[in-house]
CSV table of C-alpha atoms in Angstrom, one decimal:
chain,number,residue,atom,x,y,z
O,1,MET,CA,-2.5,-33.0,7.7
O,2,ALA,CA,-6.3,-33.0,7.7
O,3,GLU,CA,-6.3,-33.7,11.5
O,4,VAL,CA,-4.1,-30.7,12.1
O,5,VAL,CA,-6.5,-28.5,10.1
O,6,GLN,CA,-9.5,-29.8,12.0
O,7,ASN,CA,-7.8,-29.3,15.4
O,8,GLY,CA,-6.9,-25.7,14.3
O,9,VAL,CA,-10.6,-25.0,13.4
O,10,GLU,CA,-11.8,-26.4,16.7
O,11,LEU,CA,-9.2,-24.3,18.6
O,12,MET,CA,-10.3,-21.1,16.8
O,13,ALA,CA,-13.9,-21.9,17.7
O,14,TYR,CA,-13.0,-21.8,21.4
O,15,ILE,CA,-11.0,-18.5,21.5
O,16,PRO,CA,-12.6,-16.2,24.0
O,17,ILE,CA,-13.9,-12.8,22.9
O,18,SER,CA,-11.2,-11.2,25.1
O,19,ASN,CA,-8.5,-12.9,23.0
O,20,MET,CA,-10.2,-11.7,19.8
O,21,ASP,CA,-10.1,-8.2,21.1
O,22,LEU,CA,-6.4,-8.6,21.9
O,23,PHE,CA,-5.8,-9.9,18.4
O,24,MET,CA,-7.5,-6.9,16.9
O,25,TRP,CA,-5.5,-4.6,19.1
O,26,ILE,CA,-2.3,-6.3,18.0
O,27,SER,CA,-3.4,-6.0,14.4
O,28,LYS,CA,-4.0,-2.3,14.7
O,29,ASN,CA,-0.8,-1.6,16.7
O,30,GLY,CA,1.5,-3.8,14.7
O,31,SER,CA,2.7,-7.3,15.5
O,32,GLY,CA,6.3,-5.9,15.8
O,33,THR,CA,5.7,-5.1,19.5
O,34,LEU,CA,5.5,-8.8,20.3
O,35,ALA,CA,8.5,-9.9,18.2
């Protein structure tokens, strides 16, 4: 399980700023639009 957590942390560290902007947009507009 620890390996999965570490991989997740490393993945988060490499998310481009554009993806973070997209995530914030989704958060403001509601995730229901993607469901």
